[in-house]
CSV table of N, CA and C in Angstrom, one decimal:
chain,number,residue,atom,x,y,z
R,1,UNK,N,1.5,6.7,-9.7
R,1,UNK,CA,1.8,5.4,-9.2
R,1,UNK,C,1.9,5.5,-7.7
R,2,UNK,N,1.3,4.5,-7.1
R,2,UNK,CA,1.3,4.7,-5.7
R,2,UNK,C,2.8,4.1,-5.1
R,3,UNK,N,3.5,4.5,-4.4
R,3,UNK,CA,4.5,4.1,-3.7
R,3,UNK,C,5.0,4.2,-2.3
R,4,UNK,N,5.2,3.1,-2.0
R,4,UNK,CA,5.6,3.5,-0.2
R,4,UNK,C,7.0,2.8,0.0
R,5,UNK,N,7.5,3.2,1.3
R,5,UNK,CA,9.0,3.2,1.5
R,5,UNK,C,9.0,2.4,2.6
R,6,UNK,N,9.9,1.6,2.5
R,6,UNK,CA,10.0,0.4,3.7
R,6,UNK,C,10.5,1.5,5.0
R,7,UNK,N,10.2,0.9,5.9
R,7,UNK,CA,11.0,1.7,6.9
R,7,UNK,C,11.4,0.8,7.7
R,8,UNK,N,12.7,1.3,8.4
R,8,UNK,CA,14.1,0.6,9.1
R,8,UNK,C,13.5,-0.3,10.2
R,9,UNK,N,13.4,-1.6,10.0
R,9,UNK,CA,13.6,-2.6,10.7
R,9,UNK,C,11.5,-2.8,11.2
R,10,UNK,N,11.1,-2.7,9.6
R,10,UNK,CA,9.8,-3.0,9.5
R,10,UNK,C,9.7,-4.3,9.0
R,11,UNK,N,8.5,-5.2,9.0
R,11,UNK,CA,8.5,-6.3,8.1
R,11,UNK,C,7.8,-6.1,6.8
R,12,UNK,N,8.0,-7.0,6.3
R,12,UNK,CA,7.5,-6.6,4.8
R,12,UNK,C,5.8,-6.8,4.8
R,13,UNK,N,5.2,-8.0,5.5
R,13,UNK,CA,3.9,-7.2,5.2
R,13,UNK,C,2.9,-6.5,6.2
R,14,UNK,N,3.6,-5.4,6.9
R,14,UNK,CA,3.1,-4.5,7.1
R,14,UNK,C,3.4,-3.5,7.0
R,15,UNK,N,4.4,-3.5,6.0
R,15,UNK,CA,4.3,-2.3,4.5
R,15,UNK,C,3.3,-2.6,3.5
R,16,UNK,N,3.3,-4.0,3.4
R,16,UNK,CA,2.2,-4.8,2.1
R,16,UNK,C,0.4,-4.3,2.9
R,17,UNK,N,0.5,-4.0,4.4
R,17,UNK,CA,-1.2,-4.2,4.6
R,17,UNK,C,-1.1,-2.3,3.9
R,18,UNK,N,0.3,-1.7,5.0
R,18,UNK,CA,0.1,0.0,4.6
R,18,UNK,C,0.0,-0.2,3.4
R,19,UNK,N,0.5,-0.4,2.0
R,19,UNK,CA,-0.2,-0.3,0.4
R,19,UNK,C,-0.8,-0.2,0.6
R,20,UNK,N,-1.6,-1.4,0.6
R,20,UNK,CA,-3.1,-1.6,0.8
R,20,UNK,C,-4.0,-0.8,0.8
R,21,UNK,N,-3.7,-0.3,2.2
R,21,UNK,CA,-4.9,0.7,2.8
R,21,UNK,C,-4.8,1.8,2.0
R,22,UNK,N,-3.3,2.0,1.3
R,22,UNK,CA,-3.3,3.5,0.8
R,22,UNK,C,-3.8,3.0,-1.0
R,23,UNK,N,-3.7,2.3,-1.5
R,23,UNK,CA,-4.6,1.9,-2.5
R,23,UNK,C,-6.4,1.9,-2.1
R,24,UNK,N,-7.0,1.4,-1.1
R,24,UNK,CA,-8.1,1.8,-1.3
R,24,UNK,C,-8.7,3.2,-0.6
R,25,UNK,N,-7.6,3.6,0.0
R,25,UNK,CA,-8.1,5.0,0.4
R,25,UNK,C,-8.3,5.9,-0.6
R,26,UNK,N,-7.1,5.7,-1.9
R,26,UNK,CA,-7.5,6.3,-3.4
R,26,UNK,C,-8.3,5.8,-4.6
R,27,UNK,N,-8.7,5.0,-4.1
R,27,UNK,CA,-10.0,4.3,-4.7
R,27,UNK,C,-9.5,3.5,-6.0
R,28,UNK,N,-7.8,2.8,-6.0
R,28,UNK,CA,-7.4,2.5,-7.3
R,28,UNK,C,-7.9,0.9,-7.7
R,29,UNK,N,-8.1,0.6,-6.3
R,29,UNK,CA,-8.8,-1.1,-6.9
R,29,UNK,C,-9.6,-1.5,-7.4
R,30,UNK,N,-10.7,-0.3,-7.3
R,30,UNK,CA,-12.2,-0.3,-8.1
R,30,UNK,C,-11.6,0.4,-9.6
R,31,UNK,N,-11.0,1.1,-9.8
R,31,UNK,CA,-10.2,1.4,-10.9
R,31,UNK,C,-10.0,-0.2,-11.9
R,32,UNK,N,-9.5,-0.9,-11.5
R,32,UNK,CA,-8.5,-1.7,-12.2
R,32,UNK,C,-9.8,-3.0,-12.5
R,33,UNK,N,-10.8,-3.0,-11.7
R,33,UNK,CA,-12.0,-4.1,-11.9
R,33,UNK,C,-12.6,-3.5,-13.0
């Protein structure tokens, strides 16, 4: 399961774009189609 960690006095979506990128860097969105 992919997971990422907020860090101190980030906003939320640019933790939500980092997912992101780290979901298609492991190729899990072509997975789930």
């Amino acid at each position: 399961m992919t997971t990422i960690r907020l860090k101190e006095n980030e906003p939320f979506d640019v933790a939500l774009r980092r997912f992101k990128r780290q979901i298609e860097k492991l190729g899990l969105l072509t997975d789930l189609r």
